[in-house]
PDB file of C-alpha atoms in Angstrom:
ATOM      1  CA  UNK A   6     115.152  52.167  83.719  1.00  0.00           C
ATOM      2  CA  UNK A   7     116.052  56.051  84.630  1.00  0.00           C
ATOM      3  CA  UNK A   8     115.508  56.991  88.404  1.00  0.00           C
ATOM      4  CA  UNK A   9     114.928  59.765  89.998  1.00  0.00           C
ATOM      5  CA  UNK A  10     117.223  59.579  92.536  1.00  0.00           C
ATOM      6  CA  UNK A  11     116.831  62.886  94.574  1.00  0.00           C
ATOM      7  CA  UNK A  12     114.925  66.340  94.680  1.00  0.00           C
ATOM      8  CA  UNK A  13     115.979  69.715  95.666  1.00  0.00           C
ATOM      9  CA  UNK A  14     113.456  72.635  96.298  1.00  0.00           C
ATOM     10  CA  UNK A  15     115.810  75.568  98.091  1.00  0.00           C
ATOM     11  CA  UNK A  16     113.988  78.584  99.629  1.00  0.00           C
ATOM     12  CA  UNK A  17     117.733  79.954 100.877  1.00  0.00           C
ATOM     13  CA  UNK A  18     120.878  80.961  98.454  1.00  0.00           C
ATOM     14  CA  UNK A  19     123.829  78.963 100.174  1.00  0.00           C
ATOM     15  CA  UNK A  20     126.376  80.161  98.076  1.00  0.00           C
ATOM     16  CA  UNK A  21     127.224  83.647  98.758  1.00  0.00           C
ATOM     17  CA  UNK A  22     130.210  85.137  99.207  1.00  0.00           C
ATOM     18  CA  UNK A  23     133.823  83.892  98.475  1.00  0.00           C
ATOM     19  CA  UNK A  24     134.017  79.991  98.350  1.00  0.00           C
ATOM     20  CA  UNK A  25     136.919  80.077 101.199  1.00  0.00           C
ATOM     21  CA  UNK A  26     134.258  81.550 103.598  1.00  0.00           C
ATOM     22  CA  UNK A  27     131.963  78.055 102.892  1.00  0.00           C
ATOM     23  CA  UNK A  28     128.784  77.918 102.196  1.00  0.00           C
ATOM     24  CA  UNK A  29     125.581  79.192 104.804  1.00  0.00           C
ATOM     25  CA  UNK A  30     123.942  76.633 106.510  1.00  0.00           C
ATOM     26  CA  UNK A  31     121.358  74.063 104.636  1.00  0.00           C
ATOM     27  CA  UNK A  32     117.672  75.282 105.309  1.00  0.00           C
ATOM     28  CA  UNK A  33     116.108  72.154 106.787  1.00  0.00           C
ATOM     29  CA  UNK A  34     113.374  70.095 104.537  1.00  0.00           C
ATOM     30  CA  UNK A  35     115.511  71.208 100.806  1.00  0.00           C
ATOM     31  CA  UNK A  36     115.777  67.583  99.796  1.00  0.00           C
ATOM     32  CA  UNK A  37     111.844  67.048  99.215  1.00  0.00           C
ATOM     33  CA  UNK A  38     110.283  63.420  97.821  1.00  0.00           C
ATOM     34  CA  UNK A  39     108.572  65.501  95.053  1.00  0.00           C
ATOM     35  CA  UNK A  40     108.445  69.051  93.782  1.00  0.00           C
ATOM     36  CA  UNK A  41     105.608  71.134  92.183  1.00  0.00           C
ATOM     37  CA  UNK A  42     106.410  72.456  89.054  1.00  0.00           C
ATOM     38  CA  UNK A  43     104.530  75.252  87.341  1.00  0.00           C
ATOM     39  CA  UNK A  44     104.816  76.208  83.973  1.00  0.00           C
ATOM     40  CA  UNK A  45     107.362  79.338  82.861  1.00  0.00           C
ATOM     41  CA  UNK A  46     108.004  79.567  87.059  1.00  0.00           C
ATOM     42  CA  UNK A  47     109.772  76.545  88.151  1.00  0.00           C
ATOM     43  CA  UNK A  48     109.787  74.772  91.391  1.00  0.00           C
ATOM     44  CA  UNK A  49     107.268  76.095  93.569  1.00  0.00           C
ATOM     45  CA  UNK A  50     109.163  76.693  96.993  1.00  0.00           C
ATOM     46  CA  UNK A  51     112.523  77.276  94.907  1.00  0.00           C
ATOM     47  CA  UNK A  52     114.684  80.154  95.270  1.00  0.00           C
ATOM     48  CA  UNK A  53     114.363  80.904  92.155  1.00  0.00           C
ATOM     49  CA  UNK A  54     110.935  80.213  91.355  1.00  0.00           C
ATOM     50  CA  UNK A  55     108.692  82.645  89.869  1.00  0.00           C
ATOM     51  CA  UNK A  56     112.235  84.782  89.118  1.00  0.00           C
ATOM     52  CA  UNK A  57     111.946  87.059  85.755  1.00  0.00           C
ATOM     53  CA  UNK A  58     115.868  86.464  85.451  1.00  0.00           C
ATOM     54  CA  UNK A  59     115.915  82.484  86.297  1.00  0.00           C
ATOM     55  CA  UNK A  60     112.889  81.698  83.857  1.00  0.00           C
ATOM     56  CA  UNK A  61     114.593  80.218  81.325  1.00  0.00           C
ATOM     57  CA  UNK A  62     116.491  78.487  83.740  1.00  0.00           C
ATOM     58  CA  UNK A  63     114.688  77.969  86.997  1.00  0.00           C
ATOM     59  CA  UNK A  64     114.787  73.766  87.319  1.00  0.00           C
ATOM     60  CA  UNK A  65     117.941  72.475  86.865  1.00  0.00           C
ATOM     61  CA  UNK A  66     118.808  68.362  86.222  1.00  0.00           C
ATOM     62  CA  UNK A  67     121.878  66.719  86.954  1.00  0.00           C
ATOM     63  CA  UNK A  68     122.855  63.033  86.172  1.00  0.00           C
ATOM     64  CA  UNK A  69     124.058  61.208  89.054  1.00  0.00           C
ATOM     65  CA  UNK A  70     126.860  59.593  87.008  1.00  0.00           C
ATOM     66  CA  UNK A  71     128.349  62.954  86.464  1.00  0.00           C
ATOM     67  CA  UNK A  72     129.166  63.252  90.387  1.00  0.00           C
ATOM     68  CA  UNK A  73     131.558  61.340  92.351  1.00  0.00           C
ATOM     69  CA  UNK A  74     130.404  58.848  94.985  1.00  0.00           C
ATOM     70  CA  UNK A  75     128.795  60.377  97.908  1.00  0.00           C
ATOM     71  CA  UNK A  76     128.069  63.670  96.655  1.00  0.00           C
ATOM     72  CA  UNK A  77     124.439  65.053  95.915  1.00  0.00           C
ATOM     73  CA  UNK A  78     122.124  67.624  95.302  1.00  0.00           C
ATOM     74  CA  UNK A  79     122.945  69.463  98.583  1.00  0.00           C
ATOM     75  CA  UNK A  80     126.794  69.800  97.365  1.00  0.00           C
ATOM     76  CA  UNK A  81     125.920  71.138  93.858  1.00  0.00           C
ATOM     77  CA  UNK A  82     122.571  72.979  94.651  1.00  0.00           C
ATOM     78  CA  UNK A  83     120.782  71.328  91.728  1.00  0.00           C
ATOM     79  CA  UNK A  84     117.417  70.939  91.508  1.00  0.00           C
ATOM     80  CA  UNK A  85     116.827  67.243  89.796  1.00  0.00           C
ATOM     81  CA  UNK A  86     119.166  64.120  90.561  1.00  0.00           C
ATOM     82  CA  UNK A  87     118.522  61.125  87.350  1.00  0.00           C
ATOM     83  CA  UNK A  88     120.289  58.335  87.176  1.00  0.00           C
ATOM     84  CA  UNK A  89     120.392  56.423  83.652  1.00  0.00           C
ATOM     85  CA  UNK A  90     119.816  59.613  81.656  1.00  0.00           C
ATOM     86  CA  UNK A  91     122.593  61.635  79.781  1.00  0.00           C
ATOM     87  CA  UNK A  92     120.964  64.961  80.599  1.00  0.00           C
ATOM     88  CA  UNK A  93     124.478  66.532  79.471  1.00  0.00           C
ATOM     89  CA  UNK A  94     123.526  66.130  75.647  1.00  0.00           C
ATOM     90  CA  UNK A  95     120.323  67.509  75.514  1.00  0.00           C
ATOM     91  CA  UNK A  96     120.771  70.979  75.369  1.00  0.00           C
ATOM     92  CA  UNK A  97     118.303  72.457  72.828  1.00  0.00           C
ATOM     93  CA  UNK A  98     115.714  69.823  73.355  1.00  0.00           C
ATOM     94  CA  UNK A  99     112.608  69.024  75.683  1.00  0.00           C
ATOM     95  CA  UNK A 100     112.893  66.534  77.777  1.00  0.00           C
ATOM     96  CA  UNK A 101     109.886  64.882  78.998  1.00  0.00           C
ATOM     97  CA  UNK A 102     110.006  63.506  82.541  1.00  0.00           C
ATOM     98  CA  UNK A 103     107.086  61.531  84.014  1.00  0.00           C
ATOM     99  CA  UNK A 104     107.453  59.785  87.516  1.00  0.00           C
ATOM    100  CA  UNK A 105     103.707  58.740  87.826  1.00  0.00           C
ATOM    101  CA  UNK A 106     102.055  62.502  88.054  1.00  0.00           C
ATOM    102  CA  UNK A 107     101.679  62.517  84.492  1.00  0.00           C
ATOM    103  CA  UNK A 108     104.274  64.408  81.746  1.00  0.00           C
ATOM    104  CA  UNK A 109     106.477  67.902  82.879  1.00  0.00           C
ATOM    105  CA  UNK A 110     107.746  69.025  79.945  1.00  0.00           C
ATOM    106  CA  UNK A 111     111.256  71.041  80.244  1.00  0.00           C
ATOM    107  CA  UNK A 112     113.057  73.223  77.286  1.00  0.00           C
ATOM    108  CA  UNK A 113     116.710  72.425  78.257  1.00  0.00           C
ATOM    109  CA  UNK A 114     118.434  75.768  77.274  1.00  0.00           C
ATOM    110  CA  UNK A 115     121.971  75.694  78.329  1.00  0.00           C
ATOM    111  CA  UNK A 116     124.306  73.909  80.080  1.00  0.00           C
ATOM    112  CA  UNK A 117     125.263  74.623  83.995  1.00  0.00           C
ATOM    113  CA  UNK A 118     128.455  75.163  84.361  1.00  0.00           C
ATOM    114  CA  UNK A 119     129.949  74.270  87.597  1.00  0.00           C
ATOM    115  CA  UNK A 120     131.608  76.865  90.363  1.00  0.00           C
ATOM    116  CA  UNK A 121     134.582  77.117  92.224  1.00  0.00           C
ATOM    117  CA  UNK A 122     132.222  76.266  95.236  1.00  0.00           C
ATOM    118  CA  UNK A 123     132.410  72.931  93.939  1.00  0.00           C
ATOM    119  CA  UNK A 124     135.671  72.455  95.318  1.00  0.00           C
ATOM    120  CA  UNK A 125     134.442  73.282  98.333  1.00  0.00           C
ATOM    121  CA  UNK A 126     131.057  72.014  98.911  1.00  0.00           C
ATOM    122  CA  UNK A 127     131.929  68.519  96.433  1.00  0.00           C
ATOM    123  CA  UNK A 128     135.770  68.165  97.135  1.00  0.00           C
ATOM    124  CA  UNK A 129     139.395  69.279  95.548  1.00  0.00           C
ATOM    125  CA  UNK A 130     139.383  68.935  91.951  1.00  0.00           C
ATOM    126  CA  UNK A 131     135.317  69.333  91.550  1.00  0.00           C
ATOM    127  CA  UNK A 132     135.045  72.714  89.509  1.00  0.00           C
ATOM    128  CA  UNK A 133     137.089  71.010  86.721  1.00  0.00           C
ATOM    129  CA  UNK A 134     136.142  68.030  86.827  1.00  0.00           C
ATOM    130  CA  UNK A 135     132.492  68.871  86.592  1.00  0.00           C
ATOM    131  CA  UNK A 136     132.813  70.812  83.325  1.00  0.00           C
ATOM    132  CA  UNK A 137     131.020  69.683  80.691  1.00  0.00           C
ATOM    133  CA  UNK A 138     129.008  67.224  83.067  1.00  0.00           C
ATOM    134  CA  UNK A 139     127.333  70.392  85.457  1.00  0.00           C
ATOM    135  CA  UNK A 140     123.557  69.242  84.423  1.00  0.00           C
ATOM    136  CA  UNK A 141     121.901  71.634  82.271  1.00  0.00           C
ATOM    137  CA  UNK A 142     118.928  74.273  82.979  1.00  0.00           C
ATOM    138  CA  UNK A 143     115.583  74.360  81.605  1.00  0.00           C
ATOM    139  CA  UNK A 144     112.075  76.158  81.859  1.00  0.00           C
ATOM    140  CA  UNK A 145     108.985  74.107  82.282  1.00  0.00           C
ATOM    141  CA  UNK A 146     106.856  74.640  79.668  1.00  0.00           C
ATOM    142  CA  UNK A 147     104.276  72.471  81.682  1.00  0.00           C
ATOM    143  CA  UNK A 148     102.468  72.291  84.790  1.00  0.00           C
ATOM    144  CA  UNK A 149     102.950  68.862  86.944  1.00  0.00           C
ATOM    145  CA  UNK A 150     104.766  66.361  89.508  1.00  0.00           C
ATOM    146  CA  UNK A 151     108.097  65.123  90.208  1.00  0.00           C
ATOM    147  CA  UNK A 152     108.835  62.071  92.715  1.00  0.00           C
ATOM    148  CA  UNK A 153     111.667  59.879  93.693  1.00  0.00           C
ATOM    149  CA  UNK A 154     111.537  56.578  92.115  1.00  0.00           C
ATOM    150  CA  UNK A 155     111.517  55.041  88.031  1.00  0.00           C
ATOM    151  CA  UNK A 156     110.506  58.127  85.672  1.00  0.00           C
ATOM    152  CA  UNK A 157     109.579  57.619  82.049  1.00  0.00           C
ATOM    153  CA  UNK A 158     111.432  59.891  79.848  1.00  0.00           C
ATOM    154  CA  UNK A 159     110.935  60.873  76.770  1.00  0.00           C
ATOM    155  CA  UNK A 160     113.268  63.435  74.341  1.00  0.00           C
ATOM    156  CA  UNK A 161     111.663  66.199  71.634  1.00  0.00           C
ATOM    157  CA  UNK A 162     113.329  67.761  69.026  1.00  0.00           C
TER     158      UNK A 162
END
């Protein structure tokens, strides 16, 4: 069954500047047991929540299969961590994700394409070997709850 695995609601930008500088320091309480999502805003809490630029784009999944062991949403400053669910493939679709708060609905618009912070923040070698497995972002079209644990999901045309 897909998993949740982690959650990531950000007030701070950590990746500013050059990479070689490293990234600022990790706000404490980012990595949350469940985030509020609110339709056409994204993650309440969120850096970019509520953003006119980010709304198409403002929650962002990753599949945990895409990063190498030990690395997680602190590294690659997505927003939603699955496990069991090909999140890659699903650009132009909604993806339905329900972890017990009933159904969030999110238009999956685009691919995100990994950084060359990811060699610093994941390891050597990250940027490129992320491509083409960087999660994708979406827009909520739907009010609700995310938590940790099984999630039911369920793919739109």
């Amino acid at each position: 069954m897909p998993r949740i695995v982690q959650l990531l609601a950000s007030p701070a930008h950590r990746f500013v500047g050059r990479p070689a500088d490293g990234p600022a320091p990790a706000p404490p309480g980012e990595l949350v047991d469940e985030v509020r999502i609110r339709a056409g805003l994204g993650i309440v809490g969120d850096r970019y929540f509520g953003q006119p630029a980010h709304r198409e784009a403002s929650v962002t999944v990753i599949a945990q299969e895409s990063l190498p062991a030990g690395a997680d949403l602190v590294q690659v400053r997505r927003n939603v961590l699955t496990a069991g669910l090909a999140v890659d493939d699903l650009v132009g679709r909604v993806l339905v994700l329900d972890s017990g708060g009933g159904p969030v609905r999110l238009r999956v618009h685009t691919r995100a394409h990994p950084c060359a912070w990811m060699d610093v923040t994941v390891g050597p070698g990250a940027w490129k070997g992320l491509r083409g497995r960087g999660g994708v972002r979406c827009e909520p079209l739907t009010d609700g709850v995310l938590r940790i644990g099984p999630v039911t999901v369920i793919v739109e045309p």
